[in-house]
Coordinates of C-alpha atoms and ligand atoms in Angstrom, one line a residue:
M1 CA 0.1 -0.1 0.0
A2 CA 1.5 3.4 -1.0
A3 CA 2.4 5.6 1.8
P4 CA -0.3 8.0 2.8
D5 CA 0.5 11.5 1.2
D6 CA -2.8 13.9 1.2
G7 CA -0.9 16.6 3.2
A8 CA -2.5 15.3 6.4
D9 CA 0.1 16.2 9.6
G10 CA 1.5 13.4 11.4
D11 CA -0.3 14.5 14.2
E12 CA -3.8 13.3 12.8
P13 CA -5.1 10.2 14.7
L14 CA -5.9 7.4 12.4
L15 CA -10.3 8.4 12.9
A16 CA -11.2 11.7 14.1
V17 CA -15.1 12.2 14.6
E18 CA -16.2 16.3 15.2
D19 CA -19.0 17.6 15.7
L20 CA -20.8 14.5 13.7
T21 CA -24.5 15.2 13.3
T22 CA -26.6 12.5 11.9
V23 CA -30.3 13.0 11.8
F24 CA -32.8 11.0 10.1
H25 CA -36.3 13.0 8.3
T26 CA -39.4 11.4 8.9
D27 CA -43.0 12.6 8.1
K28 CA -43.4 13.6 11.4
E29 CA -40.0 14.8 12.3
T30 CA -36.3 15.2 12.4
I31 CA -34.8 12.6 14.5
R32 CA -31.3 14.2 15.6
A33 CA -29.8 10.4 16.3
V34 CA -26.1 11.6 16.6
D35 CA -25.9 15.3 17.5
G36 CA -22.6 16.7 18.0
V37 CA -20.3 13.7 18.5
S38 CA -16.4 14.2 18.8
F39 CA -14.1 11.6 19.3
E40 CA -11.1 9.9 17.8
V41 CA -9.2 6.3 17.6
S42 CA -5.7 6.0 17.3
E43 CA -3.5 3.3 15.6
G44 CA -3.4 -0.1 17.4
E45 CA -6.4 1.7 20.0
T46 CA -9.7 0.1 21.4
V47 CA -11.9 3.0 21.7
G48 CA -15.4 2.1 23.4
V49 CA -18.9 3.7 22.9
V50 CA -21.4 2.9 25.5
G51 CA -24.9 3.8 26.4
E52 CA -27.9 2.5 26.7
S53 CA -30.2 0.9 23.9
G54 CA -31.2 4.0 21.7
S55 CA -28.2 6.3 22.4
G56 CA -26.8 6.9 18.8
K57 CA -24.2 4.2 19.1
S58 CA -24.9 2.2 15.7
V59 CA -25.9 5.1 14.2
T60 CA -22.6 6.6 15.2
A61 CA -20.7 3.6 13.3
R62 CA -23.3 3.6 10.2
S63 CA -22.2 7.2 10.0
I64 CA -18.3 6.3 10.1
L65 CA -18.7 3.7 7.2
G66 CA -20.4 5.6 4.9
L67 CA -23.3 3.4 5.6
I68 CA -26.2 5.6 6.4
E69 CA -29.7 5.8 4.4
S70 CA -32.5 7.8 3.4
P71 CA -33.9 8.8 5.5
G72 CA -31.1 9.5 7.0
T73 CA -28.0 11.8 6.5
I74 CA -25.0 13.5 8.3
E75 CA -26.3 16.9 8.5
S76 CA -22.9 18.2 9.7
G77 CA -19.3 17.4 10.8
S78 CA -16.5 15.8 9.9
I79 CA -15.2 12.1 9.5
R80 CA -11.3 12.1 9.1
F81 CA -9.3 9.0 8.4
R82 CA -5.8 9.7 8.2
G83 CA -6.5 13.1 8.0
E84 CA -8.6 12.5 4.9
E85 CA -12.3 13.9 4.8
L86 CA -14.6 10.6 4.6
T87 CA -18.1 12.9 4.4
G88 CA -19.3 14.0 1.1
G89 CA -18.2 10.6 -0.8
N90 CA -15.2 9.6 -0.3
W91 CA -16.0 6.2 1.7
E92 CA -14.9 4.4 -1.6
R93 CA -11.1 5.7 -1.7
H94 CA -11.1 3.7 2.0
R95 CA -13.0 0.9 1.5
G96 CA -10.9 -1.8 3.1
D97 CA -9.3 0.1 5.3
L98 CA -12.0 0.5 7.7
S99 CA -14.5 -2.4 8.2
I100 CA -17.4 -3.2 10.3
V101 CA -18.9 -6.9 12.4
F102 CA -22.5 -6.4 13.8
Q103 CA -24.2 -8.2 16.1
D104 CA -26.0 -10.9 14.4
P105 CA -23.5 -12.9 12.7
I106 CA -26.2 -15.1 10.6
N107 CA -27.4 -11.5 8.8
S108 CA -24.0 -10.7 7.9
M109 CA -23.3 -13.5 5.7
N110 CA -25.0 -14.8 2.9
P111 CA -26.8 -17.8 3.1
V112 CA -26.1 -19.5 0.2
Y113 CA -22.2 -19.4 0.0
T114 CA -19.9 -20.8 1.6
V115 CA -18.1 -19.3 4.1
G116 CA -15.0 -20.1 2.2
N117 CA -16.2 -18.0 -0.9
Q118 CA -17.6 -15.5 1.1
I119 CA -14.4 -14.6 2.1
R120 CA -12.6 -15.1 -0.8
E121 CA -14.9 -12.7 -2.1
A122 CA -13.6 -9.7 0.0
L123 CA -10.1 -11.2 -0.4
R124 CA -10.5 -10.8 -4.3
I125 CA -12.6 -7.2 -3.8
H126 CA -9.8 -5.9 -1.2
Q127 CA -6.7 -7.7 -1.2
G128 CA -7.1 -8.8 -5.7
L129 CA -6.1 -12.1 -4.6
R130 CA -7.6 -15.0 -6.3
G131 CA -7.4 -18.8 -6.8
Q132 CA -5.1 -21.0 -5.0
A133 CA -3.6 -17.5 -3.0
A134 CA -7.1 -17.1 -2.1
R135 CA -8.3 -20.0 -0.8
E136 CA -5.0 -20.5 1.4
E137 CA -5.3 -16.8 3.1
A138 CA -9.4 -17.8 3.7
V139 CA -8.2 -21.0 5.5
R140 CA -5.4 -19.0 7.2
L141 CA -8.0 -16.2 8.2
L142 CA -10.4 -18.5 9.6
E143 CA -7.8 -20.4 11.8
A144 CA -6.5 -16.5 12.5
V145 CA -10.0 -16.3 14.3
G146 CA -10.1 -19.8 16.1
I147 CA -12.0 -22.1 13.9
P148 CA -10.8 -25.0 14.4
D149 CA -10.3 -27.6 11.4
A150 CA -10.3 -24.7 9.3
R151 CA -9.3 -26.8 5.9
R152 CA -12.6 -28.2 5.5
R153 CA -15.1 -25.8 7.3
V154 CA -14.0 -23.3 4.8
G155 CA -16.1 -25.2 2.3
E156 CA -19.2 -25.2 4.9
Y157 CA -22.3 -23.0 4.8
P158 CA -23.0 -20.4 7.4
H159 CA -26.0 -22.4 8.6
Q160 CA -23.6 -25.3 9.3
F161 CA -21.9 -22.9 11.6
S162 CA -22.4 -22.7 15.7
G163 CA -23.5 -19.2 17.2
G164 CA -19.8 -18.4 18.1
M165 CA -18.3 -19.9 15.2
R166 CA -20.1 -17.8 12.8
Q167 CA -19.6 -14.5 14.8
R168 CA -15.6 -15.8 14.1
A169 CA -16.6 -16.5 10.2
V170 CA -18.0 -12.9 10.3
I171 CA -14.9 -11.5 11.8
A172 CA -12.4 -13.4 9.5
M173 CA -14.5 -11.5 6.7
A174 CA -13.9 -8.4 8.1
L175 CA -10.2 -8.9 8.3
A176 CA -10.2 -10.0 4.7
C177 CA -10.6 -6.8 3.8
D178 CA -6.8 -5.8 5.6
P179 CA -8.4 -2.7 7.5
D180 CA -6.8 -0.3 9.9
L181 CA -9.7 -0.2 11.8
L182 CA -12.4 -2.6 12.7
V183 CA -16.0 -1.0 14.0
C184 CA -16.8 -3.6 16.4
D185 CA -21.2 -3.0 16.8
E186 CA -22.3 -4.9 19.3
P187 CA -20.4 -8.2 18.5
T188 CA -20.8 -10.3 21.3
T189 CA -24.5 -9.1 22.5
A190 CA -26.1 -11.6 20.5
L191 CA -23.7 -14.6 22.1
D192 CA -23.6 -16.6 25.5
V193 CA -21.3 -15.5 27.9
T194 CA -18.9 -17.9 27.5
I195 CA -18.9 -17.6 23.8
Q196 CA -18.7 -13.5 24.2
A197 CA -15.7 -13.9 26.4
Q198 CA -13.9 -16.1 24.0
I199 CA -14.5 -13.7 21.0
L200 CA -13.6 -10.8 23.2
E201 CA -10.5 -12.7 23.7
L202 CA -10.2 -13.4 20.1
L203 CA -10.3 -9.6 19.3
D204 CA -7.8 -8.8 21.8
D205 CA -5.4 -11.0 20.2
L206 CA -6.0 -9.9 16.6
Q207 CA -5.3 -6.1 17.5
R208 CA -2.0 -7.3 18.5
E209 CA -1.3 -9.4 15.8
E210 CA -3.0 -7.7 12.9
D211 CA -2.4 -4.4 14.2
L212 CA -5.8 -3.2 14.2
A213 CA -7.2 -0.4 15.9
I214 CA -10.8 -1.0 16.9
L215 CA -13.9 1.1 17.5
F216 CA -15.7 -1.2 20.4
I217 CA -19.4 -0.2 20.6
T218 CA -21.6 -1.8 23.4
H219 CA -24.6 -1.1 25.5
D220 CA -22.6 -3.3 28.2
M221 CA -20.3 -1.9 30.6
G222 CA -19.3 -5.0 31.9
V223 CA -17.7 -5.7 28.0
I224 CA -16.3 -2.0 28.0
E225 CA -14.3 -2.5 30.9
E226 CA -12.3 -5.6 29.6
T227 CA -11.8 -3.9 26.1
A228 CA -11.5 -0.3 25.9
D229 CA -8.7 1.4 26.2
R230 CA -10.5 4.7 26.4
V231 CA -14.4 5.1 26.5
N232 CA -17.3 7.4 25.3
V233 CA -20.6 7.2 26.9
M234 CA -23.2 8.5 24.7
Y235 CA -26.5 9.4 25.8
A236 CA -29.5 10.3 23.4
G237 CA -27.1 11.5 20.6
E238 CA -24.3 13.2 22.6
V239 CA -21.3 12.0 24.2
V240 CA -21.7 12.9 27.7
E241 CA -18.7 11.5 29.0
S242 CA -14.9 10.8 27.6
A243 CA -12.2 9.1 29.7
P244 CA -9.5 6.3 29.6
V245 CA -10.9 3.0 30.9
E246 CA -9.7 3.3 34.0
T247 CA -10.4 6.6 34.8
L248 CA -13.9 6.2 34.0
F249 CA -14.6 3.2 36.1
D250 CA -12.5 4.3 39.1
G251 CA -13.9 7.8 39.0
P252 CA -16.8 8.7 37.0
A253 CA -17.8 11.9 36.6
H254 CA -21.2 12.5 35.2
P255 CA -24.3 10.9 36.9
Y256 CA -25.3 8.7 33.9
T257 CA -21.8 7.1 34.0
R258 CA -22.7 6.5 37.5
G259 CA -25.4 5.1 37.0
L260 CA -24.3 2.9 34.2
L261 CA -21.5 1.7 36.6
A262 CA -24.0 1.0 39.7
S263 CA -26.1 -1.2 37.1
I264 CA -22.7 -3.5 36.4
P265 CA -23.9 -6.5 38.4
G266 CA -21.3 -7.4 41.5
R267 CA -19.8 -3.5 41.7
T268 CA -22.7 -2.2 44.2
A269 CA -23.6 -4.6 47.0
T270 CA -27.1 -3.5 47.4
G271 CA -28.9 -7.2 48.0
D272 CA -30.5 -8.8 45.6
R273 CA -31.5 -6.0 43.2
L274 CA -29.6 -4.2 40.9
P275 CA -30.2 -1.0 40.7
T276 CA -31.1 1.0 37.3
I277 CA -31.9 4.4 36.0
E278 CA -35.2 4.6 36.0
G279 CA -36.8 5.4 32.5
E280 CA -36.3 5.6 28.7
V281 CA -33.5 7.3 26.4
P282 CA -35.3 10.3 24.9
T283 CA -35.7 10.4 20.9
P284 CA -34.2 13.9 20.4
T285 CA -35.9 15.8 17.8
E286 CA -34.7 19.1 18.7
S287 CA -31.1 21.0 19.1
A288 CA -30.5 20.6 22.7
S289 CA -31.2 23.6 24.4
D290 CA -31.3 21.7 28.1
C291 CA -29.6 18.7 29.8
R292 CA -31.3 15.4 27.6
Y293 CA -30.4 13.3 30.9
A294 CA -31.7 15.9 33.3
P295 CA -35.3 14.1 33.6
R296 CA -33.6 10.9 34.6
C297 CA -30.9 12.7 36.6
P298 CA -30.6 11.8 40.5
D299 CA -28.5 15.5 40.6
A300 CA -30.2 17.7 38.5
F301 CA -30.5 21.3 39.5
D302 CA -32.7 23.8 37.9
A303 CA -30.3 25.4 35.7
C304 CA -30.2 21.8 34.1
E305 CA -33.5 22.4 32.4
R306 CA -32.5 25.2 30.5
V307 CA -28.8 25.2 29.8
H308 CA -27.0 22.6 27.5
P309 CA -24.1 21.7 29.1
E310 CA -20.7 21.7 27.0
H311 CA -17.8 19.2 27.4
V312 CA -15.6 20.5 30.4
R313 CA -11.9 19.5 31.6
V314 CA -12.7 17.2 34.6
G315 CA -9.1 15.3 35.1
P316 CA -5.7 15.2 33.2
D317 CA -7.3 13.4 30.1
Q318 CA -11.2 13.4 31.6
T319 CA -13.8 15.6 30.1
A320 CA -17.5 15.4 31.1
A321 CA -20.7 17.3 29.4
C322 CA -22.7 17.9 32.8
L323 CA -23.3 21.4 34.6
L324 CA -22.2 19.6 38.0
H325 CA -18.5 20.6 36.3
E326 CA -19.0 24.0 35.3
E327 CA -18.7 27.1 36.9
V328 CA -21.8 28.6 38.2
R329 CA -23.6 30.5 35.3
P330 CA -24.9 33.7 36.2
R331 CA -28.8 33.8 35.8
P332 CA -30.0 36.9 33.9
D333 CA -30.7 38.1 37.5
G334 CA -27.5 37.8 38.4
R335 CA -27.2 35.4 40.5
G336 CA -26.1 31.7 40.0
D337 CA -28.9 28.5 41.1
R338 CA -25.9 25.8 41.7
G339 CA -27.5 25.5 45.1
R340 CA -30.8 25.4 44.3
R341 CA -30.5 21.3 43.4
R342 CA -33.6 19.3 43.7
R343 CA -33.7 15.6 43.1
R344 CA -36.4 14.9 40.2
R345 CA -35.3 11.0 40.5
G346 CA -38.4 9.2 38.8
R347 CA -39.8 12.4 36.3
R348 CA -40.1 11.2 33.2
G349 CA -38.7 13.8 30.2
Ligands
LIG401 P1 -28.2 2.5 19.5 O1 -27.4 1.7 18.7 O2 -27.3 3.1 20.4 O3 -29.2 1.7 20.1 P2 -29.2 3.6 17.4 O4 -28.1 4.2 16.9 O5 -29.5 2.5 16.5 O6 -29.2 3.6 18.8 O7 -30.4 4.6 17.0 C1 -29.9 6.1 17.6 C2 -31.9 6.7 17.2 O8 -31.7 6.7 15.9 C3 -32.8 5.9 17.9 O9 -33.9 7.1 18.6 C4 -33.4 5.3 16.5 O10 -35.0 5.1 16.6 C5 -33.1 6.2 15.9 N1 -32.5 5.9 14.0 C6 -32.2 5.4 14.2 N2 -32.4 4.6 12.6 C7 -32.9 5.1 12.2 C8 -34.0 5.1 10.8 N3 -33.3 4.1 9.9 N4 -35.0 6.1 11.1 C9 -35.4 6.4 11.8 N5 -34.7 6.9 12.7 C10 -33.6 5.7 13.0
LIG402 MG1 -27.0 -0.2 18.4

């Protein structure tokens, strides 16, 4: 592969997402599924995106891969790969540099072709391999993802594979593009716990052996703790906290992060019932003029309904978008209202 020479400066991360806003225009309303999201992924790094269902994780992933279809559109923001802008239709140039693994392995494969056939097709398109070379590489990839008896199984159909083996095969297909960045969108959510652990271990090995950067998306804080170097917590289309994984788990700065952490089994000794965050993620249809988490937040105070929190630095390498961490904003009458917190747990937004 030719050395990248696109005028990017050497400090550019592998992937830089900046102020990404992806919306869906429906008959009734505009859904702001991803609303001003920024984060970076460096070479060889695993960056996690975590949040409840509906927070915009998958739309973020699809935006990065150029997979947003009508009625969706990337409304604004920037997605740069090695310094080169992808939005505006430049994904074609980087096809194969970025690859995605979805939650459901059965829908990721074509049932009428053998597993080997599908891997060879990816090898042909992305690496120009054909014939014997492609056959050998397909077997090597299946071996690399831990499929026993790969030489025989390369000739089998997806339905002949168990769920875990199928997800391994899907990962092999993703690797056939020889990607620099692998986006994994809930890759283990459909699998049982034992198989999940094996797949996570596999991704970890592959990252080192194949020199991959991984963007790992999950709703599961336990999985994030095991996989990510750095974590972005998403809520209702926005990143609300970003920190290295240890920092996030030792000192979560956003009440939403604290809520997610409290619901990890075994983390808090609270008898037999895990605390959960009451209520649901709202579907954002307007630009935020408040904190979208406020209606569910145990720490919300008056200003949270009126002010959209910006990210503030709360530690050397940690930011949170929460008014608890901002200087008291003067109200129109000149008084701060930091002290006027009230509990609003249970109120629905
Ligand atoms: P997550 O992956 O975090 O569970 P998604 O990214 O799938 O969440 O969805 C974020 C929001 O975008 C949700 O409110 C969802 O309803 C909306 N959304 C996703 N895809 C579409 C679509 N094709 N049309 C309309 N709304 C969509
Ligand atoms: Mg999703």
